[in-house]
Protein backbone atom coordinates (compact mmCIF):
# COMPACT_ATOMS: atom_id res chain seq x y z
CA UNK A 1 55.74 101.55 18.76
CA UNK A 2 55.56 99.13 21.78
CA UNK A 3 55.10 101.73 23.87
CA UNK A 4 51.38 103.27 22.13
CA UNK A 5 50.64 99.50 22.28
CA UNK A 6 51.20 99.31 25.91
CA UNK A 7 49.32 102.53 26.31
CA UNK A 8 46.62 101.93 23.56
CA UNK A 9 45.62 98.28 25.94
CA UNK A 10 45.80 100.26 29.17
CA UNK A 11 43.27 102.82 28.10
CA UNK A 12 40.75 99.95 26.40
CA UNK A 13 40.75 98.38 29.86
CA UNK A 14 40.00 101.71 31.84
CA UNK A 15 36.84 101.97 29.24
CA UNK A 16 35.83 98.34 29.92
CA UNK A 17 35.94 99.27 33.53
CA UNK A 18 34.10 101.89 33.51
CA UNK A 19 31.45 100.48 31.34
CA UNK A 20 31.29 98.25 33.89
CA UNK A 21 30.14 100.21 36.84
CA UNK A 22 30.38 99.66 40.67
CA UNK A 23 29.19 96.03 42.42
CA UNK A 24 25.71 97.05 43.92
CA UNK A 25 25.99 96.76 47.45
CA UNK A 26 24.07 94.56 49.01
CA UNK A 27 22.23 95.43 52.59
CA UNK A 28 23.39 92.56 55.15
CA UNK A 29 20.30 93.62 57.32
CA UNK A 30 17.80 92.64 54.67
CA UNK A 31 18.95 89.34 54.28
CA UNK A 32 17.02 86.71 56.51
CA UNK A 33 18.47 83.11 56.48
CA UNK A 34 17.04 80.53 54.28
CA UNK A 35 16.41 77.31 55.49
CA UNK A 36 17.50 74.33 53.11
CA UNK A 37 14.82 71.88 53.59
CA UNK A 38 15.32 67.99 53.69
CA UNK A 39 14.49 65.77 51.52
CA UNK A 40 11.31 64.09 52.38
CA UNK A 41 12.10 60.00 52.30
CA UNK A 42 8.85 58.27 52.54
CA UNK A 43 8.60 55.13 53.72
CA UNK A 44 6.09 51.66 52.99
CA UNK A 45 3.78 51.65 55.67
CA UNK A 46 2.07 47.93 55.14
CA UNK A 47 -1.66 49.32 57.19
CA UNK A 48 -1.37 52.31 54.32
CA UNK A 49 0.46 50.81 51.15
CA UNK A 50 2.36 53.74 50.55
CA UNK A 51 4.98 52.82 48.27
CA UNK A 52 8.69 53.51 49.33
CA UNK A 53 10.80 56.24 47.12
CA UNK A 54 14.07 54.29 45.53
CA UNK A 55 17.17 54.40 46.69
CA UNK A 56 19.39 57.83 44.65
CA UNK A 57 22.46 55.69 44.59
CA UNK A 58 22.37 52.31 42.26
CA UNK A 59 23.95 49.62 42.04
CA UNK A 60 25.03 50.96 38.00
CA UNK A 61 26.49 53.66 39.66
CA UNK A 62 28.76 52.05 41.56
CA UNK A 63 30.27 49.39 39.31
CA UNK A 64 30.38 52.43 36.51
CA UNK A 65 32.54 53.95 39.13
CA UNK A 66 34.26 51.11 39.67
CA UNK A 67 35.13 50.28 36.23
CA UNK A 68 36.07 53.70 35.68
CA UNK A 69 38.86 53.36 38.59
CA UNK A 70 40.12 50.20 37.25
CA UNK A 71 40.41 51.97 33.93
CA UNK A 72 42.14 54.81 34.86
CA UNK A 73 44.78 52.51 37.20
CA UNK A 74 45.59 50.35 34.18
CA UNK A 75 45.70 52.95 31.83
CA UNK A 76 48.27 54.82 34.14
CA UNK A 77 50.24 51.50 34.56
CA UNK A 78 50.36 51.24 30.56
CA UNK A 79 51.52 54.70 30.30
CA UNK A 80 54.45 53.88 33.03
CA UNK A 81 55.85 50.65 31.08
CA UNK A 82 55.60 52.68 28.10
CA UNK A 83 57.58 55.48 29.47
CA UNK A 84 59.86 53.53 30.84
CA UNK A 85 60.76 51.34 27.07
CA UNK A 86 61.10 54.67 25.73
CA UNK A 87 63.40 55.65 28.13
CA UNK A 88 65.34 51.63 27.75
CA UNK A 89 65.08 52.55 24.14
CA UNK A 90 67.16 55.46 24.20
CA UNK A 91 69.69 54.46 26.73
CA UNK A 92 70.08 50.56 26.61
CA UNK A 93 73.78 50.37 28.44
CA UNK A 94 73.04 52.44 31.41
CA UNK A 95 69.44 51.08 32.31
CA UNK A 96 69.78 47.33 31.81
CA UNK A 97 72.89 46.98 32.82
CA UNK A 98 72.36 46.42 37.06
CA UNK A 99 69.27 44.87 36.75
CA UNK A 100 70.88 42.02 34.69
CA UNK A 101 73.45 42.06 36.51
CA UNK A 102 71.09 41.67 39.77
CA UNK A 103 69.34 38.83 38.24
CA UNK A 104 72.07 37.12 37.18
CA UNK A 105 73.06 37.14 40.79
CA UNK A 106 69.85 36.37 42.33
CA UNK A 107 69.55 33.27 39.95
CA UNK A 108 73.21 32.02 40.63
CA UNK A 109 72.22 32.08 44.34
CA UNK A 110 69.63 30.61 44.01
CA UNK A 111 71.12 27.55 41.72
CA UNK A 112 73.68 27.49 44.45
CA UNK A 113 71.21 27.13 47.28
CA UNK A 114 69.59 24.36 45.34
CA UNK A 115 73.15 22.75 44.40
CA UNK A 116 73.97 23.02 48.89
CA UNK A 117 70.37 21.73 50.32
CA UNK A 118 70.56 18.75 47.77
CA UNK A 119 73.85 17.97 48.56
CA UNK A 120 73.32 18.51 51.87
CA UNK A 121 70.37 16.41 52.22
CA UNK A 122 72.34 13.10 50.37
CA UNK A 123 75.30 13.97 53.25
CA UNK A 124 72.77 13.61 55.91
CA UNK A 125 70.98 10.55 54.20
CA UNK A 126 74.23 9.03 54.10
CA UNK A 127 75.53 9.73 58.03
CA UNK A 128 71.78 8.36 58.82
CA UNK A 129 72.94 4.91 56.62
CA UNK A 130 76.39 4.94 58.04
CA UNK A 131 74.87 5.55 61.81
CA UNK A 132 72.50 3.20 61.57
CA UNK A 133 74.94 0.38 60.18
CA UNK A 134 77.23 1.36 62.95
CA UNK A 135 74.94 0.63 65.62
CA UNK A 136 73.59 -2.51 63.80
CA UNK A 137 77.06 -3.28 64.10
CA UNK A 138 77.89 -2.69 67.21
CA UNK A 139 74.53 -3.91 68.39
CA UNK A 140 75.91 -7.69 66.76
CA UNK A 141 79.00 -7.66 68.18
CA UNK A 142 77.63 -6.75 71.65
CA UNK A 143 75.52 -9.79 71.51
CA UNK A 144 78.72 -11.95 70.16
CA UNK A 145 79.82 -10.73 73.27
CA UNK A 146 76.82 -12.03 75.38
CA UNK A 147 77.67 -15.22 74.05
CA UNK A 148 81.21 -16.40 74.91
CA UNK A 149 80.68 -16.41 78.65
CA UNK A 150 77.71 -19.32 78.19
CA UNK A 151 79.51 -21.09 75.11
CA UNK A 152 83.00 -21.45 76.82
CA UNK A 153 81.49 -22.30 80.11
CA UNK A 154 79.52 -24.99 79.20
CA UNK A 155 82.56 -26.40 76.65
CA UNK A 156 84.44 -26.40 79.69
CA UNK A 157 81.59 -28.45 81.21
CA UNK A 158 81.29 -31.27 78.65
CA UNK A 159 85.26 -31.56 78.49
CA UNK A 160 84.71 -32.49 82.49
CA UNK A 161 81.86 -34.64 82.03
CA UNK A 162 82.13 -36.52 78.21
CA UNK A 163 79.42 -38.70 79.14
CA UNK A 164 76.37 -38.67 77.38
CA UNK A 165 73.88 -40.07 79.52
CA UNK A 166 75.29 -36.83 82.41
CA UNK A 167 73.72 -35.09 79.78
CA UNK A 168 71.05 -36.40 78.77
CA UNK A 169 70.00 -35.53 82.89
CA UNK A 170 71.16 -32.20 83.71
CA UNK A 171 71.57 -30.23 80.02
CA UNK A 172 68.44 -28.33 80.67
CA UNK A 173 69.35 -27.19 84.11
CA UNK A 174 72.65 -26.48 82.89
CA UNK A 175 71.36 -24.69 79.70
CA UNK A 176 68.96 -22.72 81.65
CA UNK A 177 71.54 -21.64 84.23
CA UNK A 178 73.70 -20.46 82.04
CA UNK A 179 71.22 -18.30 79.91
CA UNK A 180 69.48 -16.79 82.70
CA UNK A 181 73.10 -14.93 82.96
CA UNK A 182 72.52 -13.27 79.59
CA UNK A 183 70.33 -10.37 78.36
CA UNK A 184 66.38 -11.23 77.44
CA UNK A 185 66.84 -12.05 73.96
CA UNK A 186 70.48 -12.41 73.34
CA UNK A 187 70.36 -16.08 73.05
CA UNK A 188 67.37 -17.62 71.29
CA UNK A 189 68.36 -21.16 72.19
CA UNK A 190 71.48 -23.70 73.15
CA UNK A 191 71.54 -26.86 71.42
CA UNK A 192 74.36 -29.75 72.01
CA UNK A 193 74.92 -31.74 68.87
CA UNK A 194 77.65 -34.68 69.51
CA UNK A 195 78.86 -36.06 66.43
CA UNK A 196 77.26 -32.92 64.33
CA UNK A 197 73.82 -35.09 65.31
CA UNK A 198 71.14 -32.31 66.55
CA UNK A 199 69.93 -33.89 70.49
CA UNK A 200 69.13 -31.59 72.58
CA UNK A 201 68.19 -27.90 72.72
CA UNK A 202 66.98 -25.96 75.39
CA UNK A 203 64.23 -23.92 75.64
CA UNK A 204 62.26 -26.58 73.53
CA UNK A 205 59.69 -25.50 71.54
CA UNK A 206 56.96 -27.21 69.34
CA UNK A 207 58.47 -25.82 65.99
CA UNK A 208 61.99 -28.09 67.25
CA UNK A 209 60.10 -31.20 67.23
CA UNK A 210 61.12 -32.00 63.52
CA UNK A 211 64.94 -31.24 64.31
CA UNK A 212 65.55 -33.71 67.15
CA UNK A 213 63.64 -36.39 65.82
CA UNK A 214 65.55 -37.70 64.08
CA UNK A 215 68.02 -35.69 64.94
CA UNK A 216 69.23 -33.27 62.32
CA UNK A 217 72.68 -34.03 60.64
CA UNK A 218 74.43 -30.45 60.32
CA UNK A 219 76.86 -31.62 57.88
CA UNK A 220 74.16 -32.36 55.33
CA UNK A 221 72.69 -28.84 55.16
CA UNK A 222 74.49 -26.51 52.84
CA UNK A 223 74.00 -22.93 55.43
CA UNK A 224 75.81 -25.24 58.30
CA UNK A 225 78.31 -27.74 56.85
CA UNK A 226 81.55 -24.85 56.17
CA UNK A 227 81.08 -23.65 59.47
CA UNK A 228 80.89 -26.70 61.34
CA UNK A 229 83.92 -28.02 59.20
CA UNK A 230 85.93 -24.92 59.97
CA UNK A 231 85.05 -25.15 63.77
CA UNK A 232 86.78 -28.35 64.12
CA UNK A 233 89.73 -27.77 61.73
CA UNK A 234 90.39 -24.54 63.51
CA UNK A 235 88.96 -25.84 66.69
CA UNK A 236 87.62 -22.41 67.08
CA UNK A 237 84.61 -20.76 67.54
CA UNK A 238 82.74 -19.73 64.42
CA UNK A 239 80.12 -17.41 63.20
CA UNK A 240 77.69 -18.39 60.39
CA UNK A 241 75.52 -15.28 59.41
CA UNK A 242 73.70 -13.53 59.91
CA UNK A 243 70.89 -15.43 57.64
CA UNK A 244 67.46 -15.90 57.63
CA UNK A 245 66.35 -18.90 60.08
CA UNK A 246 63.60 -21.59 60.33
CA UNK A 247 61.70 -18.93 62.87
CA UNK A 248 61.51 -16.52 60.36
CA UNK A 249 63.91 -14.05 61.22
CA UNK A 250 67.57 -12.71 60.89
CA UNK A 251 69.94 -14.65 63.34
CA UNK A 252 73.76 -16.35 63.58
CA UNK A 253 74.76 -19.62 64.59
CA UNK A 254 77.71 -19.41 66.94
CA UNK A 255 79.22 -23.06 67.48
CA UNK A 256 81.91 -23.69 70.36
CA UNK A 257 83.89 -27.09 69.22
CA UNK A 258 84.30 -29.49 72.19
CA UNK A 259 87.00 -32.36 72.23
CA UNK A 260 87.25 -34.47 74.09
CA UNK A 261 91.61 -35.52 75.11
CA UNK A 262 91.73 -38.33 74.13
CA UNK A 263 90.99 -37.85 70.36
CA UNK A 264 94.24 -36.81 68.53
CA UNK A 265 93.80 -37.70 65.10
CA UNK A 266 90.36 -35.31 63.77
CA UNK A 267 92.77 -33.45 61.91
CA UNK A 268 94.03 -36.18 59.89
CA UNK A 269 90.70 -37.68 60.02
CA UNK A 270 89.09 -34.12 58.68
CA UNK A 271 91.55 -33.78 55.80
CA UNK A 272 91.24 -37.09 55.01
CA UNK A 273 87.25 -36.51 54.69
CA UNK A 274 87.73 -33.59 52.83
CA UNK A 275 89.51 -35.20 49.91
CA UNK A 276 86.61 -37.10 49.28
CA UNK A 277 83.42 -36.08 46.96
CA UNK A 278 81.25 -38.86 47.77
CA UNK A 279 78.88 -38.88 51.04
CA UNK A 280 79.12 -35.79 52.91
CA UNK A 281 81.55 -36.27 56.19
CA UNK A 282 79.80 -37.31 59.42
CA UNK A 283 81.35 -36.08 62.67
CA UNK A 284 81.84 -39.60 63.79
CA UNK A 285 84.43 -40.10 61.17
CA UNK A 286 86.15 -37.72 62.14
CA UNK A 287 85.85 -37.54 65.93
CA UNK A 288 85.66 -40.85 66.25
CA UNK A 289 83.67 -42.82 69.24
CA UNK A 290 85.36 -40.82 72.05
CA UNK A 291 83.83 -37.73 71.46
């Protein structure tokens, strides 16, 4: 039977065929080329006022052709996330599997790089403090340093000359000497106060008018009075600060106790001061009128 079938459909397409006939053939020589002709664009002449044809292409064209694009790409891009749920759909395990695991990764770095810069950042913060404290530091103690040298020389001088009227001549000179041999700015002033009694301080300026007259007790003023007691029980040199100043900025008062030999009793005299809680102590109670 399939093989009449076979032969039944090869003899209906021999008929068709023949039906048909032969393609007429065509004479090549009688064929003369045709010449397309161009489009005639006229154009506005303004002597003529001929109008000018519009232009084939329009602007509707284009943004139907450009919607149409746009159309197509998000319609492909919604076929593509919908392929790909499917596909999540059927085989959950093996398909979300490394990209959570990725992103799990990606977001522990990146909680770690956070964690590392902060903490970084606070570490540097804090070497900055710690630097800077260091070299305020050592910038103080350099200028302690600065000091001595003057102090102890001109303690020396006074213990050689106890007289006050030598000083009342030459403690400028001397004071100037003595702190043209230190750094600009390392000393701000010298002052010589006999009896803790403010007299002289050199370089004088108009703002130390109200501290030498009168003369300025130091005993009286609450900043001053421990150091100057613990210079002369220790009967060594002392640092008060660094504090705020009458000029207006951060300083130390440095004070060199000077005694003169023939005073022997200012301990006694100082612990015997220091029992009392009446007047404050006066320096020539307990130095006496040899100092």
């Amino acid at each position: 039977a399939g093989l009449v079938r076979e032969l039944q459909r090869r003899t209906h397409k021999l008929q068709k065929r023949d039906m048909i006939g032969p393609p007429d053939i065509v004479d090549v020589r009688d064929l003369h080329p045709v010449k397309a002709e161009q489009p005639q664009v006229a154009f506005t002449d303004p002597e003529q006022g001929a109008s000018q044809k519009p232009d084939l292409c329009s602007k509707s064209g284009e943004q139907c052709r450009t919607s149409g694009r746009f159309s197509r790409v998000w319609l492909g891009a919604w076929n593509t996330c919908l392929d790909i749920g499917a596909i999540v759909r059927l085989h959950p395990v093996s398909t979300l599997t490394a990209p959570l695991a990725v992103l799990i990764l990606l977001a522990g770095l990146g909680v770690w790089s956070v964690l590392a810069g902060s903490m970084s950042y606070v570490q540097q913060r804090k070497d900055d403090a710690r630097s800077q404290a260091v070299d305020a530091a050592t910038g103080f103690q350099i200028q302690l340093e600065q000091t001595y040298t003057p102090g102890v020389t001109f303690s020396l001088l006074v213990r050689q000359h106890p007289e006050w009227e030598y000083w009342l001549a030459n403690f400028n000179s001397t004071a100037e000497e003595l702190m043209s041999r230190t750094p600009a700015g390392a000393l701000w002033n010298m002052q010589l106060q006999p009896f803790g009694q403010l007299m002289s301080i050199y370089p004088f300026r108009p703002s130390d008018a109200a501290l030498v007259s009168p003369p300025r007790d130091q005993l009286t003023e609450p900043l001053r009075r421990e150091s100057v007691l613990a210079a002369i029980s220790t009967r060594e040199p002392q640092v008060a600060g660094p504090l705020r100043l009458g000029q207006g900025f951060l300083g130390a008062l440095i004070r060199y106790p000077i005694f003169v030999p023939q005073i022997e009793d200012a301990r006694r005299c100082l612990n015997a001061a220091r029992a009392s809680s009446e007047d404050p102590i006066q320096l020539f109670d307990v130095l006496g009128t040899g100092a």
